Amino acid sequence: MNITKKREIAGIVLFASAVFLIICLVSYNSKDPSFWTSSSAPAVSNWGGYVGSYIAGVLMRLLGVSSLWIPALMLLSAVRLFKKEEYRFGVGSAAAFAGLLITSSCLVSLLLATMGITVEESYSGGRIGKFISDIFVYILHP
């Protein structure tokens, strides 16, 4: 199998995974079963089914709405693989992306708290964003 077919297969898999992840995150419901909640309801409202409810539950609980950056990066990677551009996702890129996820979840958590909007933790910055924003508020607040 030559390198272009491998890139195309990887691009298709990334694109399909990103679309599935977007569907799971958009249809997230905190009452669906996940690692943090149990539900006796016979039907799951997440469009990704039980797998989608667990994936969305983990991402939304940890990162909040900033978890939407993950399928965005997956879509960008898929497009770059299809365009046959030289594309490397190394340690530096992974660290920068992790910084983007953490920073954006922290900023969303701070923004909603500053505006006085109280929403479920998973709809804001998630647990990671709440934890880091609490540290910043404690250190920087007079």
mmCIF file with all atom_site columns, C-alpha atoms in Angstrom, residues 8-139:
data_model
loop_
_atom_site.group_PDB
_atom_site.id
_atom_site.type_symbol
_atom_site.label_atom_id
_atom_site.label_alt_id
_atom_site.label_comp_id
_atom_site.label_asym_id
_atom_site.label_entity_id
_atom_site.label_seq_id
_atom_site.pdbx_PDB_ins_code
_atom_site.Cartn_x
_atom_site.Cartn_y
_atom_site.Cartn_z
_atom_site.occupancy
_atom_site.B_iso_or_equiv
_atom_site.pdbx_formal_charge
_atom_site.auth_seq_id
_atom_site.auth_comp_id
_atom_site.auth_asym_id
_atom_site.auth_atom_id
_atom_site.pdbx_PDB_model_num
ATOM 1   C CA . GLU A 1 8   ? -6.362  9.040  2.450  1.00 0.00 ? 8   GLU A CA 1
ATOM 2   C CA . ILE A 1 9   ? -7.468  6.245  4.785  1.00 0.00 ? 9   ILE A CA 1
ATOM 3   C CA . ALA A 1 10  ? -6.161  8.166  7.786  1.00 0.00 ? 10  ALA A CA 1
ATOM 4   C CA . GLY A 1 11  ? -7.967  11.286 6.543  1.00 0.00 ? 11  GLY A CA 1
ATOM 5   C CA . ILE A 1 12  ? -11.254 9.427  6.147  1.00 0.00 ? 12  ILE A CA 1
ATOM 6   C CA . VAL A 1 13  ? -10.952 7.867  9.610  1.00 0.00 ? 13  VAL A CA 1
ATOM 7   C CA . LEU A 1 14  ? -10.116 11.251 11.175 1.00 0.00 ? 14  LEU A CA 1
ATOM 8   C CA . PHE A 1 15  ? -12.964 12.975 9.366  1.00 0.00 ? 15  PHE A CA 1
ATOM 9   C CA . ALA A 1 16  ? -15.516 10.324 10.366 1.00 0.00 ? 16  ALA A CA 1
ATOM 10  C CA . SER A 1 17  ? -14.275 10.352 13.970 1.00 0.00 ? 17  SER A CA 1
ATOM 11  C CA . ALA A 1 18  ? -14.497 14.137 14.108 1.00 0.00 ? 18  ALA A CA 1
ATOM 12  C CA . VAL A 1 19  ? -18.056 14.141 12.761 1.00 0.00 ? 19  VAL A CA 1
ATOM 13  C CA . PHE A 1 20  ? -19.052 11.461 15.281 1.00 0.00 ? 20  PHE A CA 1
ATOM 14  C CA . LEU A 1 21  ? -17.439 13.443 18.102 1.00 0.00 ? 21  LEU A CA 1
ATOM 15  C CA . ILE A 1 22  ? -19.234 16.637 17.061 1.00 0.00 ? 22  ILE A CA 1
ATOM 16  C CA . ILE A 1 23  ? -22.543 14.748 17.013 1.00 0.00 ? 23  ILE A CA 1
ATOM 17  C CA . CYS A 1 24  ? -21.831 13.345 20.476 1.00 0.00 ? 24  CYS A CA 1
ATOM 18  C CA . LEU A 1 25  ? -20.842 16.715 21.946 1.00 0.00 ? 25  LEU A CA 1
ATOM 19  C CA . VAL A 1 26  ? -23.709 18.664 20.391 1.00 0.00 ? 26  VAL A CA 1
ATOM 20  C CA . SER A 1 27  ? -26.297 16.181 21.644 1.00 0.00 ? 27  SER A CA 1
ATOM 21  C CA . TYR A 1 28  ? -24.755 15.924 25.133 1.00 0.00 ? 28  TYR A CA 1
ATOM 22  C CA . ASN A 1 29  ? -27.255 15.593 27.956 1.00 0.00 ? 29  ASN A CA 1
ATOM 23  C CA . SER A 1 30  ? -26.046 15.526 31.548 1.00 0.00 ? 30  SER A CA 1
ATOM 24  C CA . LYS A 1 31  ? -28.768 13.031 32.434 1.00 0.00 ? 31  LYS A CA 1
ATOM 25  C CA . ASP A 1 32  ? -27.449 10.401 30.020 1.00 0.00 ? 32  ASP A CA 1
ATOM 26  C CA . PRO A 1 33  ? -25.368 7.594  31.500 1.00 0.00 ? 33  PRO A CA 1
ATOM 27  C CA . SER A 1 34  ? -21.649 8.254  31.795 1.00 0.00 ? 34  SER A CA 1
ATOM 28  C CA . PHE A 1 35  ? -18.836 7.545  34.215 1.00 0.00 ? 35  PHE A CA 1
ATOM 29  C CA . TRP A 1 36  ? -20.232 10.165 36.608 1.00 0.00 ? 36  TRP A CA 1
ATOM 30  C CA . THR A 1 37  ? -23.953 9.508  36.291 1.00 0.00 ? 37  THR A CA 1
ATOM 31  C CA . SER A 1 38  ? -26.148 6.474  36.101 1.00 0.00 ? 38  SER A CA 1
ATOM 32  C CA . SER A 1 39  ? -29.487 6.393  34.439 1.00 0.00 ? 39  SER A CA 1
ATOM 33  C CA . SER A 1 40  ? -32.316 3.916  34.535 1.00 0.00 ? 40  SER A CA 1
ATOM 34  C CA . ALA A 1 41  ? -33.922 5.423  31.444 1.00 0.00 ? 41  ALA A CA 1
ATOM 35  C CA . PRO A 1 42  ? -34.258 2.862  28.654 1.00 0.00 ? 42  PRO A CA 1
ATOM 36  C CA . ALA A 1 43  ? -33.293 5.345  25.930 1.00 0.00 ? 43  ALA A CA 1
ATOM 37  C CA . VAL A 1 44  ? -30.230 7.540  25.639 1.00 0.00 ? 44  VAL A CA 1
ATOM 38  C CA . SER A 1 45  ? -30.819 11.022 24.245 1.00 0.00 ? 45  SER A CA 1
ATOM 39  C CA . ASN A 1 46  ? -27.276 11.338 22.882 1.00 0.00 ? 46  ASN A CA 1
ATOM 40  C CA . TRP A 1 47  ? -27.259 10.845 19.126 1.00 0.00 ? 47  TRP A CA 1
ATOM 41  C CA . GLY A 1 48  ? -24.102 8.748  19.442 1.00 0.00 ? 48  GLY A CA 1
ATOM 42  C CA . GLY A 1 49  ? -25.838 6.173  21.623 1.00 0.00 ? 49  GLY A CA 1
ATOM 43  C CA . TYR A 1 50  ? -24.247 4.799  24.761 1.00 0.00 ? 50  TYR A CA 1
ATOM 44  C CA . VAL A 1 51  ? -20.732 5.187  23.389 1.00 0.00 ? 51  VAL A CA 1
ATOM 45  C CA . GLY A 1 52  ? -21.461 8.801  22.499 1.00 0.00 ? 52  GLY A CA 1
ATOM 46  C CA . SER A 1 53  ? -22.927 9.542  25.909 1.00 0.00 ? 53  SER A CA 1
ATOM 47  C CA . TYR A 1 54  ? -19.830 8.215  27.666 1.00 0.00 ? 54  TYR A CA 1
ATOM 48  C CA . ILE A 1 55  ? -17.397 10.036 25.359 1.00 0.00 ? 55  ILE A CA 1
ATOM 49  C CA . ALA A 1 56  ? -19.328 13.297 25.583 1.00 0.00 ? 56  ALA A CA 1
ATOM 50  C CA . GLY A 1 57  ? -19.737 12.876 29.332 1.00 0.00 ? 57  GLY A CA 1
ATOM 51  C CA . VAL A 1 58  ? -15.999 12.575 29.898 1.00 0.00 ? 58  VAL A CA 1
ATOM 52  C CA . LEU A 1 59  ? -15.059 15.451 27.593 1.00 0.00 ? 59  LEU A CA 1
ATOM 53  C CA . MET A 1 60  ? -17.774 17.829 28.763 1.00 0.00 ? 60  MET A CA 1
ATOM 54  C CA . ARG A 1 61  ? -17.155 17.047 32.422 1.00 0.00 ? 61  ARG A CA 1
ATOM 55  C CA . LEU A 1 62  ? -13.393 17.618 32.147 1.00 0.00 ? 62  LEU A CA 1
ATOM 56  C CA . LEU A 1 63  ? -13.125 20.409 29.546 1.00 0.00 ? 63  LEU A CA 1
ATOM 57  C CA . GLY A 1 64  ? -16.625 21.828 29.124 1.00 0.00 ? 64  GLY A CA 1
ATOM 58  C CA . VAL A 1 65  ? -17.415 23.521 25.839 1.00 0.00 ? 65  VAL A CA 1
ATOM 59  C CA . SER A 1 66  ? -13.692 23.767 25.111 1.00 0.00 ? 66  SER A CA 1
ATOM 60  C CA . SER A 1 67  ? -13.819 20.094 24.181 1.00 0.00 ? 67  SER A CA 1
ATOM 61  C CA . LEU A 1 68  ? -15.156 21.255 20.805 1.00 0.00 ? 68  LEU A CA 1
ATOM 62  C CA . TRP A 1 69  ? -11.560 22.135 19.943 1.00 0.00 ? 69  TRP A CA 1
ATOM 63  C CA . ILE A 1 70  ? -10.785 18.411 19.686 1.00 0.00 ? 70  ILE A CA 1
ATOM 64  C CA . PRO A 1 71  ? -13.010 17.635 16.675 1.00 0.00 ? 71  PRO A CA 1
ATOM 65  C CA . ALA A 1 72  ? -11.948 20.956 15.144 1.00 0.00 ? 72  ALA A CA 1
ATOM 66  C CA . LEU A 1 73  ? -8.318  19.816 15.220 1.00 0.00 ? 73  LEU A CA 1
ATOM 67  C CA . MET A 1 74  ? -9.340  16.411 13.892 1.00 0.00 ? 74  MET A CA 1
ATOM 68  C CA . LEU A 1 75  ? -11.155 18.047 10.957 1.00 0.00 ? 75  LEU A CA 1
ATOM 69  C CA . LEU A 1 76  ? -8.160  20.294 10.245 1.00 0.00 ? 76  LEU A CA 1
ATOM 70  C CA . SER A 1 77  ? -5.868  17.259 10.303 1.00 0.00 ? 77  SER A CA 1
ATOM 71  C CA . ALA A 1 78  ? -8.161  15.336 7.960  1.00 0.00 ? 78  ALA A CA 1
ATOM 72  C CA . VAL A 1 79  ? -8.248  18.223 5.475  1.00 0.00 ? 79  VAL A CA 1
ATOM 73  C CA . ARG A 1 80  ? -4.472  18.557 5.560  1.00 0.00 ? 80  ARG A CA 1
ATOM 74  C CA . LEU A 1 81  ? -4.092  14.824 4.956  1.00 0.00 ? 81  LEU A CA 1
ATOM 75  C CA . PHE A 1 82  ? -6.434  15.016 1.955  1.00 0.00 ? 82  PHE A CA 1
ATOM 76  C CA . LYS A 1 83  ? -4.609  18.022 0.525  1.00 0.00 ? 83  LYS A CA 1
ATOM 77  C CA . LYS A 1 84  ? -1.375  16.040 0.723  1.00 0.00 ? 84  LYS A CA 1
ATOM 78  C CA . GLU A 1 85  ? 0.435   18.806 2.582  1.00 0.00 ? 85  GLU A CA 1
ATOM 79  C CA . GLU A 1 86  ? 3.379   17.911 4.720  1.00 0.00 ? 86  GLU A CA 1
ATOM 80  C CA . TYR A 1 87  ? 1.806   17.533 8.119  1.00 0.00 ? 87  TYR A CA 1
ATOM 81  C CA . ARG A 1 88  ? 3.438   16.537 11.355 1.00 0.00 ? 88  ARG A CA 1
ATOM 82  C CA . PHE A 1 89  ? 1.806   16.594 14.726 1.00 0.00 ? 89  PHE A CA 1
ATOM 83  C CA . GLY A 1 90  ? 4.726   16.374 17.120 1.00 0.00 ? 90  GLY A CA 1
ATOM 84  C CA . VAL A 1 91  ? 5.344   16.946 20.787 1.00 0.00 ? 91  VAL A CA 1
ATOM 85  C CA . GLY A 1 92  ? 5.391   20.733 20.406 1.00 0.00 ? 92  GLY A CA 1
ATOM 86  C CA . SER A 1 93  ? 2.075   20.764 18.580 1.00 0.00 ? 93  SER A CA 1
ATOM 87  C CA . ALA A 1 94  ? 0.527   18.434 21.151 1.00 0.00 ? 94  ALA A CA 1
ATOM 88  C CA . ALA A 1 95  ? 1.736   20.650 24.002 1.00 0.00 ? 95  ALA A CA 1
ATOM 89  C CA . ALA A 1 96  ? 0.373   23.760 22.270 1.00 0.00 ? 96  ALA A CA 1
ATOM 90  C CA . PHE A 1 97  ? -2.987  22.064 21.721 1.00 0.00 ? 97  PHE A CA 1
ATOM 91  C CA . ALA A 1 98  ? -3.141  20.944 25.358 1.00 0.00 ? 98  ALA A CA 1
ATOM 92  C CA . GLY A 1 99  ? -2.386  24.542 26.344 1.00 0.00 ? 99  GLY A CA 1
ATOM 93  C CA . LEU A 1 100 ? -5.220  25.745 24.110 1.00 0.00 ? 100 LEU A CA 1
ATOM 94  C CA . LEU A 1 101 ? -7.661  23.287 25.688 1.00 0.00 ? 101 LEU A CA 1
ATOM 95  C CA . ILE A 1 102 ? -6.691  24.158 29.248 1.00 0.00 ? 102 ILE A CA 1
ATOM 96  C CA . THR A 1 103 ? -6.533  27.902 28.660 1.00 0.00 ? 103 THR A CA 1
ATOM 97  C CA . SER A 1 104 ? -9.851  28.096 26.831 1.00 0.00 ? 104 SER A CA 1
ATOM 98  C CA . SER A 1 105 ? -11.648 25.998 29.452 1.00 0.00 ? 105 SER A CA 1
ATOM 99  C CA . CYS A 1 106 ? -10.193 28.234 32.176 1.00 0.00 ? 106 CYS A CA 1
ATOM 100 C CA . LEU A 1 107 ? -11.252 31.382 30.325 1.00 0.00 ? 107 LEU A CA 1
ATOM 101 C CA . VAL A 1 108 ? -14.789 30.106 29.754 1.00 0.00 ? 108 VAL A CA 1
ATOM 102 C CA . SER A 1 109 ? -15.077 29.251 33.433 1.00 0.00 ? 109 SER A CA 1
ATOM 103 C CA . LEU A 1 110 ? -13.798 32.699 34.457 1.00 0.00 ? 110 LEU A CA 1
ATOM 104 C CA . LEU A 1 111 ? -15.993 34.508 31.955 1.00 0.00 ? 111 LEU A CA 1
ATOM 105 C CA . LEU A 1 112 ? -19.182 32.851 33.111 1.00 0.00 ? 112 LEU A CA 1
ATOM 106 C CA . ALA A 1 113 ? -18.298 33.391 36.776 1.00 0.00 ? 113 ALA A CA 1
ATOM 107 C CA . THR A 1 114 ? -17.506 37.060 36.115 1.00 0.00 ? 114 THR A CA 1
ATOM 108 C CA . MET A 1 115 ? -20.787 37.577 34.306 1.00 0.00 ? 115 MET A CA 1
ATOM 109 C CA . GLY A 1 116 ? -22.653 35.968 37.186 1.00 0.00 ? 116 GLY A CA 1
ATOM 110 C CA . ILE A 1 117 ? -24.004 33.192 35.009 1.00 0.00 ? 117 ILE A CA 1
ATOM 111 C CA . THR A 1 118 ? -24.435 29.949 36.874 1.00 0.00 ? 118 THR A CA 1
ATOM 112 C CA . VAL A 1 119 ? -24.665 26.921 34.652 1.00 0.00 ? 119 VAL A CA 1
ATOM 113 C CA . GLU A 1 120 ? -23.852 23.292 35.121 1.00 0.00 ? 120 GLU A CA 1
ATOM 114 C CA . GLU A 1 121 ? -20.106 22.829 35.430 1.00 0.00 ? 121 GLU A CA 1
ATOM 115 C CA . SER A 1 122 ? -19.909 20.687 32.320 1.00 0.00 ? 122 SER A CA 1
ATOM 116 C CA . TYR A 1 123 ? -21.477 23.406 30.161 1.00 0.00 ? 123 TYR A CA 1
ATOM 117 C CA . SER A 1 124 ? -18.873 25.950 31.171 1.00 0.00 ? 124 SER A CA 1
ATOM 118 C CA . GLY A 1 125 ? -15.175 25.229 31.502 1.00 0.00 ? 125 GLY A CA 1
ATOM 119 C CA . GLY A 1 126 ? -15.426 21.753 32.950 1.00 0.00 ? 126 GLY A CA 1
ATOM 120 C CA . ARG A 1 127 ? -13.610 20.537 36.020 1.00 0.00 ? 127 ARG A CA 1
ATOM 121 C CA . ILE A 1 128 ? -10.181 21.391 34.677 1.00 0.00 ? 128 ILE A CA 1
ATOM 122 C CA . GLY A 1 129 ? -11.192 24.947 33.816 1.00 0.00 ? 129 GLY A CA 1
ATOM 123 C CA . LYS A 1 130 ? -12.905 25.432 37.165 1.00 0.00 ? 130 LYS A CA 1
ATOM 124 C CA . PHE A 1 131 ? -9.891  24.087 39.074 1.00 0.00 ? 131 PHE A CA 1
ATOM 125 C CA . ILE A 1 132 ? -7.356  26.275 37.265 1.00 0.00 ? 132 ILE A CA 1
ATOM 126 C CA . SER A 1 133 ? -9.554  29.379 37.326 1.00 0.00 ? 133 SER A CA 1
ATOM 127 C CA . ASP A 1 134 ? -10.037 28.946 41.088 1.00 0.00 ? 134 ASP A CA 1
ATOM 128 C CA . ILE A 1 135 ? -6.253  28.840 41.496 1.00 0.00 ? 135 ILE A CA 1
ATOM 129 C CA . PHE A 1 136 ? -5.842  32.017 39.429 1.00 0.00 ? 136 PHE A CA 1
ATOM 130 C CA . VAL A 1 137 ? -8.587  33.814 41.324 1.00 0.00 ? 137 VAL A CA 1
ATOM 131 C CA . TYR A 1 138 ? -7.016  32.836 44.646 1.00 0.00 ? 138 TYR A CA 1
ATOM 132 C CA . ILE A 1 139 ? -3.545  33.989 43.584 1.00 0.00 ? 139 ILE A CA 1
#
